[in-house]
Amino acid sequence: METKDLDWGNIGFNYRITDYRYISNFKDGKWDDGELSTDSNVTINESAGILQYCQEVFEGLKAYRTKEGHIVTFRPDLNAKRMYDSAKRLEMPPFPEERFLEAVDKVVLANEAWVPPFGSGATLYIRPYMFASSPVIGVKPAAEYQFRMFTTPVGPYFKGGAKPITITVSDFDRAAPRGTGHIKAGLNYAMSIHPLMEAHRKGFDENMYLDAATRTYVEETGGANFIFITKDKKVVTPKSNSILPSVTRRSLLYVAEHYLGMKTEERPVRFDEVKDFAEAGLCGTAAVISPIGRIYQGETVINIPSGMEGMGEITKKLYDTLTGIQMCEIEAPQGWIRKIK
Ligand SMILES: *Cc1c(COP(=O)(O)O)cnc(C)c1O
């Protein structure tokens, strides 16, 4: 199949319509067989549960083209499981994990022409999501749901090398201690847009959220987990019940331990420890790791020793190893790569 002729290095991280999406509907207590569709529009009732009470969960993963021309996904089983858990928390009927995996294969294959070439730095982003599609007006779970999965090609996150970002400790909180911070749901993003715009207006790239109960511990940003490297080269990542279990972060910890022979710690991280770290980064599917150069809390600034020029040494090693595994340039642990073609 002929690959589309796009300027892959410059497409950015934007929605771009592709040919097919996968759709399955939940009705009368069960999911239907599901099918591919060329219709990118959703038509729902004006009182649909998603529109009134925000019953929606989503996922994000990527398909990669390898040097040999194969198409693979990276640990999609973890996305399937996480979406299952997210749905349960919002009283939505979870989509079976095995069917999630089959749907990923199906929708990527159908959009094969949109999978960017190896070496372009671009990938095919996959967005699974589901929402309450039938009307509600009193507060309750809807009776009907739609599961959809579309793809959109996205460019390399870093053009011309990773530029460290500047972040600020937010005055707002992201997630309550026993709230919904650990699930991937649009509702966690709706409330993060205002703090994000406030941060941007003040000249920062991102927010660092602290734990809402004590504002003592580091949580995460609006859409990425933190990893830190200590001066004696340990990888430290915050542990909290109100952060999203990032697939990238969990994979980086494994890579640090089993590929790079480093010690790792997943534990509560106090904000007042941050000044002592050697390197810091944000991790998620979109960028893998964005290095952090500076962290502000009000007027106080922490200059991360790895600086504002590029990734720190350990961050770079972690980044290169994980992206090497994702592209099948480096041998992956058992079960991490799902070959679609
Ligand atoms: C999706 C997401 C992440 C990153 O998770 P990955 O599985 O690594 O992409 C981190 N934090 C939040 C709040 C997220 O929604």
mmCIF file of C-alpha atoms and ligand atoms in Angstrom:
data_model
loop_
_atom_site.group_PDB
_atom_site.id
_atom_site.type_symbol
_atom_site.label_atom_id
_atom_site.label_comp_id
_atom_site.label_asym_id
_atom_site.label_seq_id
_atom_site.Cartn_x
_atom_site.Cartn_y
_atom_site.Cartn_z
ATOM 1 C CA MET A 1 0.000 0.000 0.000
ATOM 2 C CA GLU A 2 1.256 3.453 -0.969
ATOM 3 C CA THR A 3 2.094 5.685 2.029
ATOM 4 C CA LYS A 4 0.547 9.174 1.883
ATOM 5 C CA ASP A 5 2.810 11.908 0.665
ATOM 6 C CA LEU A 6 2.989 14.263 3.664
ATOM 7 C CA ASP A 7 5.777 16.459 4.960
ATOM 8 C CA TRP A 8 6.101 14.042 7.907
ATOM 9 C CA GLY A 9 8.681 16.087 9.790
ATOM 10 C CA ASN A 10 6.354 19.096 9.973
ATOM 11 C CA ILE A 11 2.836 17.800 10.554
ATOM 12 C CA GLY A 12 2.859 18.649 14.274
ATOM 13 C CA PHE A 13 0.491 17.209 16.876
ATOM 14 C CA ASN A 14 -2.843 18.057 15.284
ATOM 15 C CA TYR A 15 -5.984 16.192 14.358
ATOM 16 C CA ARG A 16 -5.849 15.196 10.722
ATOM 17 C CA ILE A 17 -8.670 13.123 9.349
ATOM 18 C CA THR A 18 -7.801 9.610 8.137
ATOM 19 C CA ASP A 19 -9.924 7.145 6.177
ATOM 20 C CA TYR A 20 -11.380 4.761 8.759
ATOM 21 C CA ARG A 21 -12.430 4.670 12.379
ATOM 22 C CA TYR A 22 -13.727 1.747 14.438
ATOM 23 C CA ILE A 23 -17.142 2.015 16.070
ATOM 24 C CA SER A 24 -19.009 -0.277 18.446
ATOM 25 C CA ASN A 25 -22.266 0.502 20.251
ATOM 26 C CA PHE A 26 -23.479 -0.703 23.626
ATOM 27 C CA LYS A 27 -27.232 -1.219 23.638
ATOM 28 C CA ASP A 28 -29.667 -3.528 25.477
ATOM 29 C CA GLY A 29 -26.894 -4.516 27.849
ATOM 30 C CA LYS A 30 -24.287 -5.599 25.301
ATOM 31 C CA TRP A 31 -21.638 -4.395 22.876
ATOM 32 C CA ASP A 32 -22.423 -5.027 19.196
ATOM 33 C CA ASP A 33 -19.902 -6.603 16.800
ATOM 34 C CA GLY A 34 -18.310 -3.279 15.857
ATOM 35 C CA GLU A 35 -17.279 -2.113 12.399
ATOM 36 C CA LEU A 36 -15.073 0.280 10.496
ATOM 37 C CA SER A 37 -16.667 3.456 9.191
ATOM 38 C CA THR A 38 -15.684 6.271 6.848
ATOM 39 C CA ASP A 39 -17.954 8.716 8.724
ATOM 40 C CA SER A 40 -15.923 10.943 11.037
ATOM 41 C CA ASN A 41 -18.976 12.647 12.562
ATOM 42 C CA VAL A 42 -20.857 11.564 15.662
ATOM 43 C CA THR A 43 -24.595 12.137 15.902
ATOM 44 C CA ILE A 44 -26.104 11.903 19.391
ATOM 45 C CA ASN A 45 -29.157 13.088 21.263
ATOM 46 C CA GLU A 46 -29.062 16.617 22.727
ATOM 47 C CA SER A 47 -29.323 15.149 26.239
ATOM 48 C CA ALA A 48 -26.723 12.383 25.775
ATOM 49 C CA GLY A 49 -24.892 11.487 29.003
ATOM 50 C CA ILE A 50 -21.589 12.727 27.632
ATOM 51 C CA LEU A 51 -23.023 16.182 26.942
ATOM 52 C CA GLN A 52 -24.752 16.593 30.318
ATOM 53 C CA TYR A 53 -22.604 14.789 32.899
ATOM 54 C CA CYS A 54 -19.346 14.107 31.081
ATOM 55 C CA GLN A 55 -19.436 10.296 31.117
ATOM 56 C CA GLU A 56 -16.399 9.715 28.916
ATOM 57 C CA VAL A 57 -13.038 7.918 29.092
ATOM 58 C CA PHE A 58 -10.221 7.720 26.555
ATOM 59 C CA GLU A 59 -6.803 6.322 25.750
ATOM 60 C CA GLY A 60 -3.813 7.297 23.619
ATOM 61 C CA LEU A 61 -1.214 5.075 21.957
ATOM 62 C CA LYS A 62 0.803 4.933 18.769
ATOM 63 C CA ALA A 63 1.568 2.659 15.829
ATOM 64 C CA TYR A 64 5.160 2.649 14.599
ATOM 65 C CA ARG A 65 6.697 1.672 11.251
ATOM 66 C CA THR A 66 9.889 -0.332 11.714
ATOM 67 C CA LYS A 67 12.987 -0.282 9.523
ATOM 68 C CA GLU A 68 11.859 -3.578 7.924
ATOM 69 C CA GLY A 69 8.511 -1.980 7.074
ATOM 70 C CA HIS A 70 6.453 -3.764 9.720
ATOM 71 C CA ILE A 71 3.768 -1.936 11.675
ATOM 72 C CA VAL A 72 3.735 -2.437 15.441
ATOM 73 C CA THR A 73 2.109 -1.076 18.586
ATOM 74 C CA PHE A 74 3.723 -0.754 22.003
ATOM 75 C CA ARG A 75 2.112 -2.474 25.010
ATOM 76 C CA PRO A 76 -1.480 -1.876 23.829
ATOM 77 C CA ASP A 77 -2.646 -4.404 26.443
ATOM 78 C CA LEU A 78 -1.870 -1.810 29.129
ATOM 79 C CA ASN A 79 -4.073 0.740 27.371
ATOM 80 C CA ALA A 80 -6.853 -1.844 27.075
ATOM 81 C CA LYS A 81 -6.626 -2.603 30.792
ATOM 82 C CA ARG A 82 -6.434 1.053 31.820
ATOM 83 C CA MET A 83 -9.473 1.953 29.728
ATOM 84 C CA TYR A 84 -11.330 -0.954 31.316
ATOM 85 C CA ASP A 85 -10.498 0.419 34.771
ATOM 86 C CA SER A 86 -11.370 4.005 33.796
ATOM 87 C CA ALA A 87 -14.782 2.901 32.488
ATOM 88 C CA LYS A 88 -15.581 1.017 35.712
ATOM 89 C CA ARG A 89 -14.871 4.123 37.774
ATOM 90 C CA LEU A 90 -17.391 6.120 35.732
ATOM 91 C CA GLU A 91 -20.041 3.335 35.818
ATOM 92 C CA MET A 92 -19.662 2.722 32.087
ATOM 93 C CA PRO A 93 -19.739 -0.799 30.603
ATOM 94 C CA PRO A 94 -16.060 -1.619 30.054
ATOM 95 C CA PHE A 95 -15.021 -2.590 26.534
ATOM 96 C CA PRO A 96 -13.510 -6.111 26.576
ATOM 97 C CA GLU A 97 -9.689 -5.946 26.529
ATOM 98 C CA GLU A 98 -9.256 -8.552 23.792
ATOM 99 C CA ARG A 99 -11.688 -6.677 21.569
ATOM 100 C CA PHE A 100 -9.830 -3.437 22.246
ATOM 101 C CA LEU A 101 -6.623 -5.053 20.940
ATOM 102 C CA GLU A 102 -8.375 -6.406 17.842
ATOM 103 C CA ALA A 103 -9.888 -2.988 17.170
ATOM 104 C CA VAL A 104 -6.444 -1.351 17.345
ATOM 105 C CA ASP A 105 -5.091 -3.834 14.789
ATOM 106 C CA LYS A 106 -8.100 -3.347 12.551
ATOM 107 C CA VAL A 107 -8.159 0.444 12.532
ATOM 108 C CA VAL A 108 -4.393 0.750 12.039
ATOM 109 C CA LEU A 109 -4.419 -1.721 9.130
ATOM 110 C CA ALA A 110 -7.337 0.095 7.515
ATOM 111 C CA ASN A 111 -5.339 3.337 7.752
ATOM 112 C CA GLU A 112 -2.048 1.759 6.738
ATOM 113 C CA ALA A 113 -1.378 4.489 4.184
ATOM 114 C CA TRP A 114 -1.259 6.974 7.069
ATOM 115 C CA VAL A 115 1.419 5.155 9.073
ATOM 116 C CA PRO A 116 4.454 7.429 8.666
ATOM 117 C CA PRO A 117 7.674 5.984 7.229
ATOM 118 C CA PHE A 118 10.478 4.715 9.465
ATOM 119 C CA GLY A 119 13.006 7.402 10.274
ATOM 120 C CA SER A 120 10.585 10.319 9.744
ATOM 121 C CA GLY A 121 10.084 10.706 13.498
ATOM 122 C CA ALA A 122 6.346 10.766 12.856
ATOM 123 C CA THR A 123 3.959 8.059 14.106
ATOM 124 C CA LEU A 124 0.297 7.147 13.818
ATOM 125 C CA TYR A 125 -1.481 8.258 16.967
ATOM 126 C CA ILE A 126 -4.456 6.114 17.991
ATOM 127 C CA ARG A 127 -7.284 7.598 20.050
ATOM 128 C CA PRO A 128 -9.727 5.084 21.593
ATOM 129 C CA TYR A 129 -12.579 6.610 23.570
ATOM 130 C CA MET A 130 -16.075 5.867 24.733
ATOM 131 C CA PHE A 131 -18.956 7.998 25.863
ATOM 132 C CA ALA A 132 -22.538 7.891 27.074
ATOM 133 C CA SER A 133 -24.641 8.261 23.949
ATOM 134 C CA SER A 134 -28.228 7.962 25.195
ATOM 135 C CA PRO A 135 -30.213 10.720 26.964
ATOM 136 C CA VAL A 136 -30.168 11.319 30.710
ATOM 137 C CA ILE A 137 -31.482 14.273 32.675
ATOM 138 C CA GLY A 138 -31.550 12.990 36.249
ATOM 139 C CA VAL A 139 -28.025 12.064 37.314
ATOM 140 C CA LYS A 140 -27.404 8.384 36.513
ATOM 141 C CA PRO A 141 -25.386 6.251 34.132
ATOM 142 C CA ALA A 142 -26.718 6.317 30.576
ATOM 143 C CA ALA A 143 -28.210 3.139 29.111
ATOM 144 C CA GLU A 144 -26.250 3.309 25.843
ATOM 145 C CA TYR A 145 -22.590 3.975 24.980
ATOM 146 C CA GLN A 146 -20.415 4.317 21.924
ATOM 147 C CA PHE A 147 -16.826 3.100 21.711
ATOM 148 C CA ARG A 148 -14.766 4.676 18.940
ATOM 149 C CA MET A 149 -11.183 4.564 17.830
ATOM 150 C CA PHE A 150 -9.665 6.870 15.224
ATOM 151 C CA THR A 151 -6.114 7.426 14.059
ATOM 152 C CA THR A 152 -4.243 10.576 13.133
ATOM 153 C CA PRO A 153 -0.628 10.918 12.025
ATOM 154 C CA VAL A 154 1.493 13.065 14.349
ATOM 155 C CA GLY A 155 4.899 14.570 13.701
ATOM 156 C CA PRO A 156 8.057 14.233 15.773
ATOM 157 C CA TYR A 157 7.477 15.912 19.125
ATOM 158 C CA PHE A 158 10.904 17.517 19.129
ATOM 159 C CA LYS A 159 11.983 19.216 15.951
ATOM 160 C CA GLY A 160 15.730 19.714 15.932
ATOM 161 C CA GLY A 161 16.367 18.132 19.339
ATOM 162 C CA ALA A 162 14.586 18.187 22.663
ATOM 163 C CA LYS A 163 14.317 21.686 24.169
ATOM 164 C CA PRO A 164 13.996 21.627 27.950
ATOM 165 C CA ILE A 165 10.778 23.169 29.203
ATOM 166 C CA THR A 166 10.022 25.553 32.043
ATOM 167 C CA ILE A 167 7.230 24.630 34.421
ATOM 168 C CA THR A 168 5.498 26.278 37.346
ATOM 169 C CA VAL A 169 3.912 24.905 40.490
ATOM 170 C CA SER A 170 0.198 25.475 39.967
ATOM 171 C CA ASP A 171 -1.979 27.306 42.491
ATOM 172 C CA PHE A 172 -4.756 24.959 41.372
ATOM 173 C CA ASP A 173 -5.135 21.298 42.262
ATOM 174 C CA ARG A 174 -5.490 18.554 39.688
ATOM 175 C CA ALA A 175 -7.097 15.687 41.557
ATOM 176 C CA ALA A 176 -8.654 15.004 44.933
ATOM 177 C CA PRO A 177 -7.098 12.263 47.096
ATOM 178 C CA ARG A 178 -10.001 9.877 46.563
ATOM 179 C CA GLY A 179 -11.186 11.368 43.292
ATOM 180 C CA THR A 180 -10.597 10.500 39.640
ATOM 181 C CA GLY A 181 -6.940 11.454 39.120
ATOM 182 C CA HIS A 182 -5.951 7.839 38.436
ATOM 183 C CA ILE A 183 -8.292 7.350 35.459
ATOM 184 C CA LYS A 184 -7.969 8.660 31.919
ATOM 185 C CA ALA A 185 -11.112 10.724 31.496
ATOM 186 C CA GLY A 186 -11.913 13.955 29.699
ATOM 187 C CA LEU A 187 -13.270 15.386 32.961
ATOM 188 C CA ASN A 188 -9.706 15.519 34.356
ATOM 189 C CA TYR A 189 -8.696 17.600 31.355
ATOM 190 C CA ALA A 190 -11.643 20.008 31.268
ATOM 191 C CA MET A 191 -10.646 21.496 34.601
ATOM 192 C CA SER A 192 -6.923 21.554 33.687
ATOM 193 C CA ILE A 193 -7.329 23.870 30.700
ATOM 194 C CA HIS A 194 -7.717 27.041 32.748
ATOM 195 C CA PRO A 195 -4.607 26.384 34.899
ATOM 196 C CA LEU A 196 -2.703 25.488 31.712
ATOM 197 C CA MET A 197 -3.713 28.722 29.980
ATOM 198 C CA GLU A 198 -2.806 30.677 33.126
ATOM 199 C CA ALA A 199 0.629 29.030 33.060
ATOM 200 C CA HIS A 200 1.046 29.863 29.364
ATOM 201 C CA ARG A 201 -0.005 33.496 29.925
ATOM 202 C CA LYS A 202 2.772 33.740 32.513
ATOM 203 C CA GLY A 203 5.278 32.265 30.073
ATOM 204 C CA PHE A 204 5.496 28.675 31.376
ATOM 205 C CA ASP A 205 5.140 25.538 29.292
ATOM 206 C CA GLU A 206 3.389 23.362 31.860
ATOM 207 C CA ASN A 207 2.094 23.087 35.422
ATOM 208 C CA MET A 208 3.406 20.947 38.227
ATOM 209 C CA TYR A 209 0.516 19.871 40.430
ATOM 210 C CA LEU A 210 1.067 19.089 44.092
ATOM 211 C CA ASP A 211 -1.057 16.722 46.167
ATOM 212 C CA ALA A 212 -4.338 18.438 46.927
ATOM 213 C CA ALA A 213 -4.515 17.356 50.591
ATOM 214 C CA THR A 214 -1.187 18.759 51.832
ATOM 215 C CA ARG A 215 0.435 20.515 48.832
ATOM 216 C CA THR A 216 3.681 18.897 49.943
ATOM 217 C CA TYR A 217 4.195 16.117 47.412
ATOM 218 C CA VAL A 218 4.732 16.187 43.651
ATOM 219 C CA GLU A 219 1.879 14.666 41.626
ATOM 220 C CA GLU A 220 2.020 15.169 37.852
ATOM 221 C CA THR A 221 1.196 17.690 35.115
ATOM 222 C CA GLY A 222 -2.125 17.834 33.280
ATOM 223 C CA GLY A 223 -1.134 14.995 30.960
ATOM 224 C CA ALA A 224 2.245 13.520 31.878
ATOM 225 C CA ASN A 225 3.989 11.875 34.848
ATOM 226 C CA PHE A 226 7.274 13.074 36.345
ATOM 227 C CA ILE A 227 10.556 11.219 36.470
ATOM 228 C CA PHE A 228 13.587 12.535 38.298
ATOM 229 C CA ILE A 229 17.222 11.451 38.311
ATOM 230 C CA THR A 230 19.181 11.821 41.547
ATOM 231 C CA LYS A 231 22.795 12.980 41.645
ATOM 232 C CA ASP A 232 23.840 9.392 42.356
ATOM 233 C CA LYS A 233 21.935 8.266 39.251
ATOM 234 C CA LYS A 234 18.796 6.717 40.673
ATOM 235 C CA VAL A 235 15.493 7.084 38.842
ATOM 236 C CA VAL A 236 12.776 8.417 41.139
ATOM 237 C CA THR A 237 9.105 8.742 40.251
ATOM 238 C CA PRO A 238 6.189 9.935 42.409
ATOM 239 C CA LYS A 239 3.829 7.354 43.861
ATOM 240 C CA SER A 240 0.302 8.544 44.506
ATOM 241 C CA ASN A 241 -3.234 7.211 44.205
ATOM 242 C CA SER A 242 -4.304 10.362 42.377
ATOM 243 C CA ILE A 243 -1.924 10.251 39.390
ATOM 244 C CA LEU A 244 -2.509 8.458 36.117
ATOM 245 C CA PRO A 245 -0.492 5.239 35.749
ATOM 246 C CA SER A 246 1.488 6.241 32.637
ATOM 247 C CA VAL A 247 2.523 3.389 30.349
ATOM 248 C CA THR A 248 5.615 5.390 29.398
ATOM 249 C CA ARG A 249 6.643 5.926 33.019
ATOM 250 C CA ARG A 250 6.160 2.258 33.913
ATOM 251 C CA SER A 251 8.179 1.248 30.842
ATOM 252 C CA LEU A 252 10.974 3.730 31.619
ATOM 253 C CA LEU A 253 11.352 2.300 35.126
ATOM 254 C CA TYR A 254 11.730 -1.180 33.660
ATOM 255 C CA VAL A 255 14.230 0.061 31.069
ATOM 256 C CA ALA A 256 16.249 1.861 33.756
ATOM 257 C CA GLU A 257 16.481 -1.293 35.855
ATOM 258 C CA HIS A 258 16.829 -4.029 33.241
ATOM 259 C CA TYR A 259 18.580 -2.307 30.331
ATOM 260 C CA LEU A 260 20.647 0.381 32.039
ATOM 261 C CA GLY A 261 21.316 -1.341 35.370
ATOM 262 C CA MET A 262 20.039 1.613 37.393
ATOM 263 C CA LYS A 263 18.249 1.682 40.723
ATOM 264 C CA THR A 264 14.667 2.927 40.678
ATOM 265 C CA GLU A 265 12.311 4.195 43.353
ATOM 266 C CA GLU A 266 8.576 4.717 43.124
ATOM 267 C CA ARG A 267 7.679 6.641 46.256
ATOM 268 C CA PRO A 268 6.101 9.866 47.468
ATOM 269 C CA VAL A 269 8.360 12.736 46.337
ATOM 270 C CA ARG A 270 8.298 15.901 48.451
ATOM 271 C CA PHE A 271 8.439 19.147 46.499
ATOM 272 C CA ASP A 272 11.308 20.331 48.704
ATOM 273 C CA GLU A 273 13.437 17.427 47.374
ATOM 274 C CA VAL A 274 13.138 18.594 43.781
ATOM 275 C CA LYS A 275 15.969 21.133 44.128
ATOM 276 C CA ASP A 276 18.374 18.266 44.826
ATOM 277 C CA PHE A 277 17.702 16.246 41.645
ATOM 278 C CA ALA A 278 20.172 16.204 38.746
ATOM 279 C CA GLU A 279 17.644 15.751 35.936
ATOM 280 C CA ALA A 280 13.886 15.990 35.561
ATOM 281 C CA GLY A 281 11.419 15.110 32.839
ATOM 282 C CA LEU A 282 7.801 14.626 31.910
ATOM 283 C CA CYS A 283 6.795 11.314 30.417
ATOM 284 C CA GLY A 284 3.887 10.274 28.254
ATOM 285 C CA THR A 285 3.085 8.707 24.906
ATOM 286 C CA ALA A 286 3.238 11.971 22.944
ATOM 287 C CA ALA A 287 6.833 13.013 23.712
ATOM 288 C CA VAL A 288 8.163 9.915 25.547
ATOM 289 C CA ILE A 289 10.234 12.283 27.749
ATOM 290 C CA SER A 290 10.268 16.104 27.739
ATOM 291 C CA PRO A 291 13.268 17.316 29.694
ATOM 292 C CA ILE A 292 12.599 20.010 32.311
ATOM 293 C CA GLY A 293 15.115 22.838 32.651
ATOM 294 C CA ARG A 294 13.517 25.110 35.245
ATOM 295 C CA ILE A 295 10.802 24.867 37.842
ATOM 296 C CA TYR A 296 9.219 27.988 39.365
ATOM 297 C CA GLN A 297 7.235 28.264 42.555
ATOM 298 C CA GLY A 298 6.119 31.860 42.637
ATOM 299 C CA GLU A 299 9.301 33.915 42.403
ATOM 300 C CA THR A 300 11.536 31.055 43.494
ATOM 301 C CA VAL A 301 13.303 29.206 40.707
ATOM 302 C CA ILE A 302 14.928 25.792 40.701
ATOM 303 C CA ASN A 303 17.483 25.409 37.945
ATOM 304 C CA ILE A 304 17.740 21.713 37.130
ATOM 305 C CA PRO A 305 21.496 20.955 36.774
ATOM 306 C CA SER A 306 21.044 19.352 33.327
ATOM 307 C CA GLY A 307 20.248 22.873 32.087
ATOM 308 C CA MET A 308 18.279 24.454 29.266
ATOM 309 C CA GLU A 309 20.276 23.179 26.276
ATOM 310 C CA GLY A 310 19.147 19.580 25.900
ATOM 311 C CA MET A 311 18.361 16.323 27.661
ATOM 312 C CA GLY A 312 20.496 15.320 30.607
ATOM 313 C CA GLU A 313 22.757 12.306 30.142
ATOM 314 C CA ILE A 314 20.535 9.743 31.891
ATOM 315 C CA THR A 315 17.315 11.148 30.460
ATOM 316 C CA LYS A 316 18.825 10.819 26.988
ATOM 317 C CA LYS A 317 19.817 7.198 27.631
ATOM 318 C CA LEU A 318 16.330 6.370 28.858
ATOM 319 C CA TYR A 319 14.789 8.137 25.884
ATOM 320 C CA ASP A 320 17.050 6.467 23.318
ATOM 321 C CA THR A 321 16.536 3.007 24.795
ATOM 322 C CA LEU A 322 12.755 3.237 25.052
ATOM 323 C CA THR A 323 12.289 4.759 21.582
ATOM 324 C CA GLY A 324 14.696 2.095 20.235
ATOM 325 C CA ILE A 325 12.471 -0.599 21.735
ATOM 326 C CA GLN A 326 9.311 1.018 20.346
ATOM 327 C CA MET A 327 10.793 1.114 16.825
ATOM 328 C CA CYS A 328 12.117 -2.475 17.156
ATOM 329 C CA GLU A 329 15.724 -1.288 16.852
ATOM 330 C CA ILE A 330 16.418 -2.685 20.320
ATOM 331 C CA GLU A 331 15.075 -6.047 21.461
ATOM 332 C CA ALA A 332 11.927 -5.600 23.545
ATOM 333 C CA PRO A 333 10.955 -7.460 26.719
ATOM 334 C CA GLN A 334 8.542 -10.344 26.106
ATOM 335 C CA GLY A 335 5.072 -9.114 25.157
ATOM 336 C CA TRP A 336 5.847 -5.412 24.726
ATOM 337 C CA ILE A 337 5.531 -5.280 20.942
ATOM 338 C CA ARG A 338 2.367 -6.282 19.123
ATOM 339 C CA LYS A 339 3.025 -6.806 15.449
ATOM 340 C CA ILE A 340 0.123 -5.750 13.253
ATOM 341 C CA LYS A 341 1.813 -6.320 9.921
HETATM 342 C C1 LIG B 1 -2.273 9.864 29.356
HETATM 343 C C2 LIG B 1 -1.740 10.516 30.576
HETATM 344 C C3 LIG B 1 -0.401 10.369 30.983
HETATM 345 C C4 LIG B 1 0.620 9.628 30.172
HETATM 346 O O1 LIG B 1 0.346 8.258 30.078
HETATM 347 P P1 LIG B 1 1.010 7.372 28.936
HETATM 348 O O2 LIG B 1 0.331 6.062 29.089
HETATM 349 O O3 LIG B 1 2.463 7.297 29.208
HETATM 350 O O4 LIG B 1 0.725 8.058 27.640
HETATM 351 C C5 LIG B 1 -0.013 10.957 32.178
HETATM 352 N N1 LIG B 1 -0.874 11.701 32.914
HETATM 353 C C6 LIG B 1 -2.157 11.875 32.534
HETATM 354 C C7 LIG B 1 -3.043 12.695 33.397
HETATM 355 C C8 LIG B 1 -2.633 11.296 31.358
HETATM 356 O O5 LIG B 1 -3.908 11.491 31.002
#
